[in-house]
XYZ file of C-alpha atoms in Angstrom:
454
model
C 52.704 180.856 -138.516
C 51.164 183.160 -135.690
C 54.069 182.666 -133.547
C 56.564 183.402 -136.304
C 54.489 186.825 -136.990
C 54.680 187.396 -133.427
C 58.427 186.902 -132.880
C 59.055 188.779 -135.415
C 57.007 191.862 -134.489
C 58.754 191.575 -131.293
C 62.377 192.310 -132.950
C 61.054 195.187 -134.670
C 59.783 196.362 -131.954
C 63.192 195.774 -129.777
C 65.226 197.121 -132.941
C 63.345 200.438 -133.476
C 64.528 202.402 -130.047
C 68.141 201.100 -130.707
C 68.216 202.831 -134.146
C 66.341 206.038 -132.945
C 68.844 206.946 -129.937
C 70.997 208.932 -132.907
C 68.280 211.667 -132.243
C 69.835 212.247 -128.840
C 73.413 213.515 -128.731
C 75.746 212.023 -126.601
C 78.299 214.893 -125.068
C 81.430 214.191 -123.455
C 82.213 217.111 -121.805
C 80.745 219.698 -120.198
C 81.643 223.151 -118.217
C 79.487 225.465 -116.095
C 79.146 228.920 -117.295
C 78.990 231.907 -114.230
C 75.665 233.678 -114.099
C 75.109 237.455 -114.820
C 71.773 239.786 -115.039
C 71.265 240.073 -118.821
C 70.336 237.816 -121.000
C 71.975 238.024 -124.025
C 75.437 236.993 -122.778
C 78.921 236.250 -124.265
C 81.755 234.018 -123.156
C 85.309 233.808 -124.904
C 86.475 229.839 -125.606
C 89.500 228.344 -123.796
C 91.724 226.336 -125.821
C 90.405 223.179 -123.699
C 87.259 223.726 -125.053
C 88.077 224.229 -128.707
C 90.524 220.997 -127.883
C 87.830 218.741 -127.331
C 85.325 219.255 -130.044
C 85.079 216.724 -132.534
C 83.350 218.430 -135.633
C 84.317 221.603 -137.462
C 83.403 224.807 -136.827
C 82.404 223.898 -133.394
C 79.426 221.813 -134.738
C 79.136 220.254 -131.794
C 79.334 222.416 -129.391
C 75.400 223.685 -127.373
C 74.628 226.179 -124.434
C 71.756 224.751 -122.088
C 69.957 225.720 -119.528
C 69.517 223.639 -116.154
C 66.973 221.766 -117.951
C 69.251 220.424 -120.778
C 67.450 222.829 -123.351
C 69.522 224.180 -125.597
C 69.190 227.709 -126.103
C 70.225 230.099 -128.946
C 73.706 230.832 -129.646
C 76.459 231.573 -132.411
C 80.421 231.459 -132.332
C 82.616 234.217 -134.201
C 85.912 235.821 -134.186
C 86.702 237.986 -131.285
C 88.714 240.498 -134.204
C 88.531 241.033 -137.576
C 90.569 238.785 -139.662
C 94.543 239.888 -140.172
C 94.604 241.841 -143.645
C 97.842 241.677 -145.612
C 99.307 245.035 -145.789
C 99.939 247.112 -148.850
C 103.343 246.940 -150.444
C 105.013 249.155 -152.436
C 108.351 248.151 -154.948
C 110.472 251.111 -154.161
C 113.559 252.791 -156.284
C 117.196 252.704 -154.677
C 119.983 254.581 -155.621
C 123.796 253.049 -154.225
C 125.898 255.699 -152.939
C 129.099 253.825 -154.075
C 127.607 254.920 -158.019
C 127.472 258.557 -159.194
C 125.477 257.634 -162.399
C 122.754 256.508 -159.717
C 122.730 259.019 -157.221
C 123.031 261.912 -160.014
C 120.029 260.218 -161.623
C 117.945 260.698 -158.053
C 119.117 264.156 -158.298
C 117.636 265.075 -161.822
C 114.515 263.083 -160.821
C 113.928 265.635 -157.953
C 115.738 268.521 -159.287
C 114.462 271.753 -157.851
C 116.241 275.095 -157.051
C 117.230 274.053 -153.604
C 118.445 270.412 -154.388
C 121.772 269.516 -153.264
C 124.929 269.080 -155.215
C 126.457 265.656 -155.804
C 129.037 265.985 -153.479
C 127.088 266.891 -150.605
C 125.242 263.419 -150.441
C 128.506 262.207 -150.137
C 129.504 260.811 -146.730
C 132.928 260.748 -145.646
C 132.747 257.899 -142.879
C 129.966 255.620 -143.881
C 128.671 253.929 -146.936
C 125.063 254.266 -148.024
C 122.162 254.554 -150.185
C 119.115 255.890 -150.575
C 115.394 255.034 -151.062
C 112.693 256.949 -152.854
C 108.892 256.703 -151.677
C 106.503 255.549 -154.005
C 103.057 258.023 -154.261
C 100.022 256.675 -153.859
C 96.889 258.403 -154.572
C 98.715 261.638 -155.046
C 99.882 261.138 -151.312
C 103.239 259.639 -149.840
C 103.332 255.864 -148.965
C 103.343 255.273 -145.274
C 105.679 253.106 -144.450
C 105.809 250.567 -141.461
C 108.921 248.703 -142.638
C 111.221 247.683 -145.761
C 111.949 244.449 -146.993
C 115.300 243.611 -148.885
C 116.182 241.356 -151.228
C 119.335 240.448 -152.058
C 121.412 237.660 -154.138
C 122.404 234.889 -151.378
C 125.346 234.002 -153.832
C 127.004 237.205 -153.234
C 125.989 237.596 -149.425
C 127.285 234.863 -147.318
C 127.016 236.699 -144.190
C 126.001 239.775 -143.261
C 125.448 241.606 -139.971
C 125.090 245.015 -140.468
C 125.269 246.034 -136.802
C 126.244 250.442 -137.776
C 123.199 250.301 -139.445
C 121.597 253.653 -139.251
C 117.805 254.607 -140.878
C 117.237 258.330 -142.219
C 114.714 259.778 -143.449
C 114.465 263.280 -145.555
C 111.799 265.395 -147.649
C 115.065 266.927 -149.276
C 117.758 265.001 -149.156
C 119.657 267.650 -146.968
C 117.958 267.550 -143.821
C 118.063 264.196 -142.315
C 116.153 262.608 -139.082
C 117.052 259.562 -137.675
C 114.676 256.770 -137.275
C 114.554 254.273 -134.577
C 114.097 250.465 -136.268
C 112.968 247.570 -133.876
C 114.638 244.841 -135.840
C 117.470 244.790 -138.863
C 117.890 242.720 -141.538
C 120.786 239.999 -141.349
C 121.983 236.381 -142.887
C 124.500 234.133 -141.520
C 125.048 231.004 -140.722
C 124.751 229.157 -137.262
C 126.423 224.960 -136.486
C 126.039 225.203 -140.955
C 122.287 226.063 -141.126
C 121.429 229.248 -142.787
C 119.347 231.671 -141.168
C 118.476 235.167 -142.438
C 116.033 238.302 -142.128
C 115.086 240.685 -144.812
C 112.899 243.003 -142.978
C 113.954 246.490 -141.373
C 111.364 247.360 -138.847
C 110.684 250.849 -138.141
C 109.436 251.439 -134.201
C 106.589 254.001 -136.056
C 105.080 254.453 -139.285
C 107.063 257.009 -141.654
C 106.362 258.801 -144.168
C 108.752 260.573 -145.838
C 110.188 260.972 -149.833
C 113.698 259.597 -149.382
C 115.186 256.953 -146.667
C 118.912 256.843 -146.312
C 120.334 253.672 -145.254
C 123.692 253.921 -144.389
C 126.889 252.143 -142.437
C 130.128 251.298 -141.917
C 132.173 248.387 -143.153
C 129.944 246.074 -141.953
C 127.091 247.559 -144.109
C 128.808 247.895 -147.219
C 128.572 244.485 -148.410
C 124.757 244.689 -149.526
C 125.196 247.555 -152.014
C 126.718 244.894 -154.450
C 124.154 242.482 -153.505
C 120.783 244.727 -153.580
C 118.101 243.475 -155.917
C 115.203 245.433 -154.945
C 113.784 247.300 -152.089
C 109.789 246.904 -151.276
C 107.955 249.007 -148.930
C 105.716 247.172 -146.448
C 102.802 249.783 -144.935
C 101.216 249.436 -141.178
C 98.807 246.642 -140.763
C 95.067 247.746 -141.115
C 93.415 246.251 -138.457
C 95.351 243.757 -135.812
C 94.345 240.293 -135.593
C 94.555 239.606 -131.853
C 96.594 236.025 -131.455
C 96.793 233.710 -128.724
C 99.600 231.220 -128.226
C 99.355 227.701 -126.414
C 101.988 225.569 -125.761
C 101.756 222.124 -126.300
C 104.261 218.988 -125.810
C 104.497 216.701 -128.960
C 104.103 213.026 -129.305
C 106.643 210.506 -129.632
C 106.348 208.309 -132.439
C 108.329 204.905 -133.379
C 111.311 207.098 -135.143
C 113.571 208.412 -133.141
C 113.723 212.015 -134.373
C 109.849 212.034 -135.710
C 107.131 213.906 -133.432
C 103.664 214.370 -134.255
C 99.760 215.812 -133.038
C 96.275 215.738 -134.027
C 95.495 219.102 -134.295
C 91.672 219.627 -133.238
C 88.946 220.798 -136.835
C 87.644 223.316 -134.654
C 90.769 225.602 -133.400
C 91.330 228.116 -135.400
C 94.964 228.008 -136.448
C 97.032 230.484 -137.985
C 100.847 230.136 -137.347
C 103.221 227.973 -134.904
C 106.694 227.989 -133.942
C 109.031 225.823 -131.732
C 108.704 226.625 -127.862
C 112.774 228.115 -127.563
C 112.907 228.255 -123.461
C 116.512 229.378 -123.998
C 118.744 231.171 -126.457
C 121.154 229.034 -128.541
C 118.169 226.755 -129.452
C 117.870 225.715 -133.166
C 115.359 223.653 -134.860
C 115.496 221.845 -138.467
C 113.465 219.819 -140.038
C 110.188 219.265 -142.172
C 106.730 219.098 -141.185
C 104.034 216.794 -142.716
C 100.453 217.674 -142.189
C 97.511 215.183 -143.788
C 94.030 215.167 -143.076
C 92.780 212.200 -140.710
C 89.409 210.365 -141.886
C 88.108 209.672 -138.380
C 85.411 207.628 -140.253
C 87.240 204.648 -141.492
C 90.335 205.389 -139.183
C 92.527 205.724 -142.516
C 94.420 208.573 -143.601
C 93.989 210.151 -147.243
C 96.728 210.694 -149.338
C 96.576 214.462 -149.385
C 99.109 215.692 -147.439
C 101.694 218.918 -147.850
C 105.490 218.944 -146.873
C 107.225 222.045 -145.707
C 110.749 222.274 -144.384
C 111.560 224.389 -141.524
C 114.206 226.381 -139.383
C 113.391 227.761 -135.999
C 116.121 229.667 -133.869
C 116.792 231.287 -130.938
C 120.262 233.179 -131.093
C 122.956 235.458 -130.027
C 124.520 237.742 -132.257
C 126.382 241.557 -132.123
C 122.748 242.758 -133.152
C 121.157 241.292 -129.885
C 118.931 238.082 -129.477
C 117.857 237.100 -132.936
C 114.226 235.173 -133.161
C 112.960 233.591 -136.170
C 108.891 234.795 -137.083
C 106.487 232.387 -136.282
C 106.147 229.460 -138.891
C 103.349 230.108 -141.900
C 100.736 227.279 -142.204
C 100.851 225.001 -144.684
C 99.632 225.236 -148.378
C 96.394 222.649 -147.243
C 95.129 224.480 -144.898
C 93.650 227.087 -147.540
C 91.004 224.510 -148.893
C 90.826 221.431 -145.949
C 91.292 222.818 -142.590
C 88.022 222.057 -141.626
C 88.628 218.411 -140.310
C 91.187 216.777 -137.728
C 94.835 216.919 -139.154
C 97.567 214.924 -138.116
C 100.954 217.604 -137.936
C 104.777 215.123 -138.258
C 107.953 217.194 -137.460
C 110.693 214.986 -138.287
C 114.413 217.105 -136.761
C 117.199 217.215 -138.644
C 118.900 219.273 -135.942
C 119.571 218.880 -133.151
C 120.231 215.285 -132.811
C 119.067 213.389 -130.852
C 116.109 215.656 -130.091
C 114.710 214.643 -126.280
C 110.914 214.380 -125.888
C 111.196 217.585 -123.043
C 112.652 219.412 -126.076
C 109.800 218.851 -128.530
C 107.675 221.576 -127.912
C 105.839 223.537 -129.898
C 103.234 227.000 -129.660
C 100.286 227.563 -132.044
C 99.362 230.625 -132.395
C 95.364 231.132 -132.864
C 92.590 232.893 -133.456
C 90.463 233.678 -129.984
C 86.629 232.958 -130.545
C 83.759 234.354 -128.251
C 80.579 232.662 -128.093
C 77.327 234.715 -128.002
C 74.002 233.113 -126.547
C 70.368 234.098 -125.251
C 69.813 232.666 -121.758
C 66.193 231.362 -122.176
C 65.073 229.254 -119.071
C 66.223 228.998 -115.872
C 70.192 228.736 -115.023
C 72.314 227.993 -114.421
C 73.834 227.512 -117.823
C 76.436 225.379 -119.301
C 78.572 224.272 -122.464
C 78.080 220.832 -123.925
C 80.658 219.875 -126.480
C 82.218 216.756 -127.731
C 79.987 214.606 -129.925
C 80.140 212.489 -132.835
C 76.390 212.752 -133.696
C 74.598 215.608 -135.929
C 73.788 218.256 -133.609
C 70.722 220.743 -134.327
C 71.524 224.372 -133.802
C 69.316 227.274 -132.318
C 71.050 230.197 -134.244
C 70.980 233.699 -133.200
C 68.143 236.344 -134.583
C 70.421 238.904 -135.221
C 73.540 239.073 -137.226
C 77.123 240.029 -135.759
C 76.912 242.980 -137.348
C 74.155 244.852 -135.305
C 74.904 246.952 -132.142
C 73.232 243.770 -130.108
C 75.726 241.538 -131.636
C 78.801 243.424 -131.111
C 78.793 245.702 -127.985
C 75.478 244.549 -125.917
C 76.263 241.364 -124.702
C 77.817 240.728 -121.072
C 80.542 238.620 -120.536
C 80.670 235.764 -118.314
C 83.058 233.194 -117.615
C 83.888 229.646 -118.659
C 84.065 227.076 -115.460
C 86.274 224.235 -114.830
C 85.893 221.634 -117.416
C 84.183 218.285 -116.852
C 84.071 214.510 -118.073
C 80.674 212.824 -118.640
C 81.499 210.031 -121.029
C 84.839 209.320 -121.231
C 85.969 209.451 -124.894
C 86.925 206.624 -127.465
C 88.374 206.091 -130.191
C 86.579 206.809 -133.142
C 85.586 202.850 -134.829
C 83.988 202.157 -138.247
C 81.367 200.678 -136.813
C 80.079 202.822 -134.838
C 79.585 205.199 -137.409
C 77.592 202.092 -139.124
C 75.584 200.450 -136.483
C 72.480 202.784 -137.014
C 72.174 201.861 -140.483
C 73.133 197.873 -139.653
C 70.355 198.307 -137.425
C 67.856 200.454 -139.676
C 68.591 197.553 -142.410
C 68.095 194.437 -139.941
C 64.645 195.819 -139.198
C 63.683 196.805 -142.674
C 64.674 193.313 -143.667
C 62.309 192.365 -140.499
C 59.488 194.419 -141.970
C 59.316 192.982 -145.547
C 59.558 189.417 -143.857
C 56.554 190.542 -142.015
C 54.796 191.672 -145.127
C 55.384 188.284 -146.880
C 54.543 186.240 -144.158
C 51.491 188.680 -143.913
C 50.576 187.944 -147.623
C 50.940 183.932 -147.551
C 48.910 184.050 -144.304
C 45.930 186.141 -146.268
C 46.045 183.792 -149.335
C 45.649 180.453 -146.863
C 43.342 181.997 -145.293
C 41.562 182.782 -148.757
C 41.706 179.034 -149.656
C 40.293 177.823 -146.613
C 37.226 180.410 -146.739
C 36.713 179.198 -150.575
């Protein structure tokens, strides 16, 4: 009985450091940070880093000192997030109508307003815009958006385009634009813009729009005419480009896009003009845990071009993210681009860029240097937060900036399997069972020794 006590004491005793390393974090990278005289320091994260991190919200990512301390530290946004901008639904009035453009003039009637005839213009068609007011003030105006009825506009390439703008409808400035609005369609895939960029703000009470023959088909098409104002604050965006993955279908590409980079918008990497991508992309989260994929996912077709036209180079905008990123973006997410054009699509060609969201990390340097990032773990990692929110003058403007070193391997990284996720509790419930053994074992032992006392 003694020995079976003893043996079994043993296996606890074996069992118990196993199940206790989870209080240790195992990192599997690390990079050196450079030195400076402060200590309150910041550092802006590469891409590789952000790559690398397995948890969201860069969970497990530490700064320690040279004695593997970690120290306190917080990651944020280098810039404000991107605000929408203010829109405005604007009135037009077609040249091509008198009943329109006589209704503008009774709306601004005033002793110095024009006749009807002298809107006219001899050479060009046209019409005009009227500014909405806001707050008893004239909408600035940053750019106009267009929409029109696709069954009546085929094509369109309005390349005499000219942009006026007027206070009085009589004296007219000319406004320099930085893109036009267009739709046509290139080897039978449709591709259009609805967006007149202006190279400043204006602000102004009327905007003539006006054009030759080319122009003329959109005054028949026209639904409505919304004013787009300057962006608020700029959301500073940096783009990486990254080669896809092959997959077993010939025309299907796909990634695991990191939980902890910061996302906002891709588009195809177009080395060359004449480049033009269709196709739909899949994106569903990936449950690391049990190496299974949920069945939330969300599908949304794409076209991507690079072209020539009698307007110049035409580039399609940068491609929105998907509808699931509002609500589970926080986790690894596996991105599938299956190409309906071109065929066949060459591995070299699938390229893509995401455009994201720089982050800075601020941290106090307590202990001696040199310092250095630790990132890359699976286990819970405890965090030494910052005493002072972002906010303050010492979190925004005090801190001095230091570098991020060449990154290096110290465990080289599986893949995620169920059971490693388990084995602590496998282990934690192997010596429980152990224990109550031991307890039982304990009691019979005290009741035979009981009887032979009595």
């Amino acid at each position: 009985m003694l020995n079976k006590l003893l043996a079994l004491f043993t296996l606890g005793l074996w069992l118990s450091p196993m199940v206790s390393q989870g209080a240790e974090p195992e990192f599997h990278y690390q990079a050196p940070l450079s030195e400076a005289a402060s200590e309150y320091r910041r550092a802006e994260l590469p891409w590789e880093v952000l790559a690398h991190l397995l948890q969201a919200e860069q969970a497990d990512l530490q700064v320690v000192n040279a004695a593997g301390q970690a120290v306190p530290a917080r990651v944020s946004p280098i810039s404000d997030l991107e605000l929408n901008p203010e829109e405005r639904s604007l009135s037009f009035f077609r040249g091509d109508d008198p009943t329109q453009v006589g209704l503008l003039l009774t709306l601004g009637a005033s002793p110095s307003a024009p006749k009807l005839e002298q809107l006219a213009l001899a050479d060009r068609h046209y019409l005009i815009v009227q500014n909405a007011v806001f707050d008893g003030k004239l909408f600035t105006l940053q750019s106009l958006n267009l929409a029109w009825d696709n069954q009546h506009l085929a094509q369109w390439l309005p390349k005499s385009l000219i942009l006026e703008t007027s206070d009085d409808l009589q004296t007219w400035q000319r406004v320099t634009t930085q893109s036009l609005p267009y739709i046509l369609k290139e080897q039978e895939v449709l591709v259009e813009n609805h967006r007149i960029e202006f190279a400043q703000p204006v602000q102004a009470k009327f905007l003539r729009l006006s054009g030759q023959a080319d122009f003329a088909p959109i005054l028949t098409s026209l639904q409505g005419v919304t004013g787009i104002a300057p962006q608020q604050t700029a959301q500073r965006i940096a783009w990486q480009t990254i080669p896809l993955l092959t997959t077993d279908q010939p025309q299907q590409f796909h990634y695991l896009m990191p939980a902890s980079v910061p996302v906002k918008q891709w588009r195809m990497h177009l080395a060359q003009s004449g480049d033009l991508y269709v196709g739909e992309l899949v994106t569903r989260p990936l449950d690391e845990r049990y190496g299974k994929q949920r069945n939330q996912e969300s599908r949304v077709s794409f076209v991507d071009y690079r072209l020539n036209s009698d307007l110049g180079e035409l580039r399609a905008p940068a491609q929105s993210l998907p509808n699931i990123y509002s609500w589970d973006a926080n986790q690894v997410m596996d991105w599938h681009w299956t190409f309906t054009q071109p065929q066949p699509l060459t591995a070299d060609k699938a390229v893509v860029e995401f455009g994201w969201q720089p982050l800075e990390l601020h941290f106090i340097a307590q202990g001696q240097g040199p310092f250095r990032l630790v990132y890359g773990s699976r286990d819970p990692i405890s965090h030494l937060d910052l005493p002072f929110p972002d906010e303050t003058m010492a979190g925004r403007w005090l801190a001095t900036t230091v570098q991020v070193g060449a990154e290096q391997v110290l465990k080289p990284l599986d893949q995620p399997a169920a059971y490693k996720q388990w084995l602590p509790y496998l282990l934690g419930g192997v010596l429980l069972v152990a224990v109550l053994l031991l307890l039982g074992m304990a009691r019979h032992l005290w009741r035979d020794l009981d009887k032979t006392g009595s």
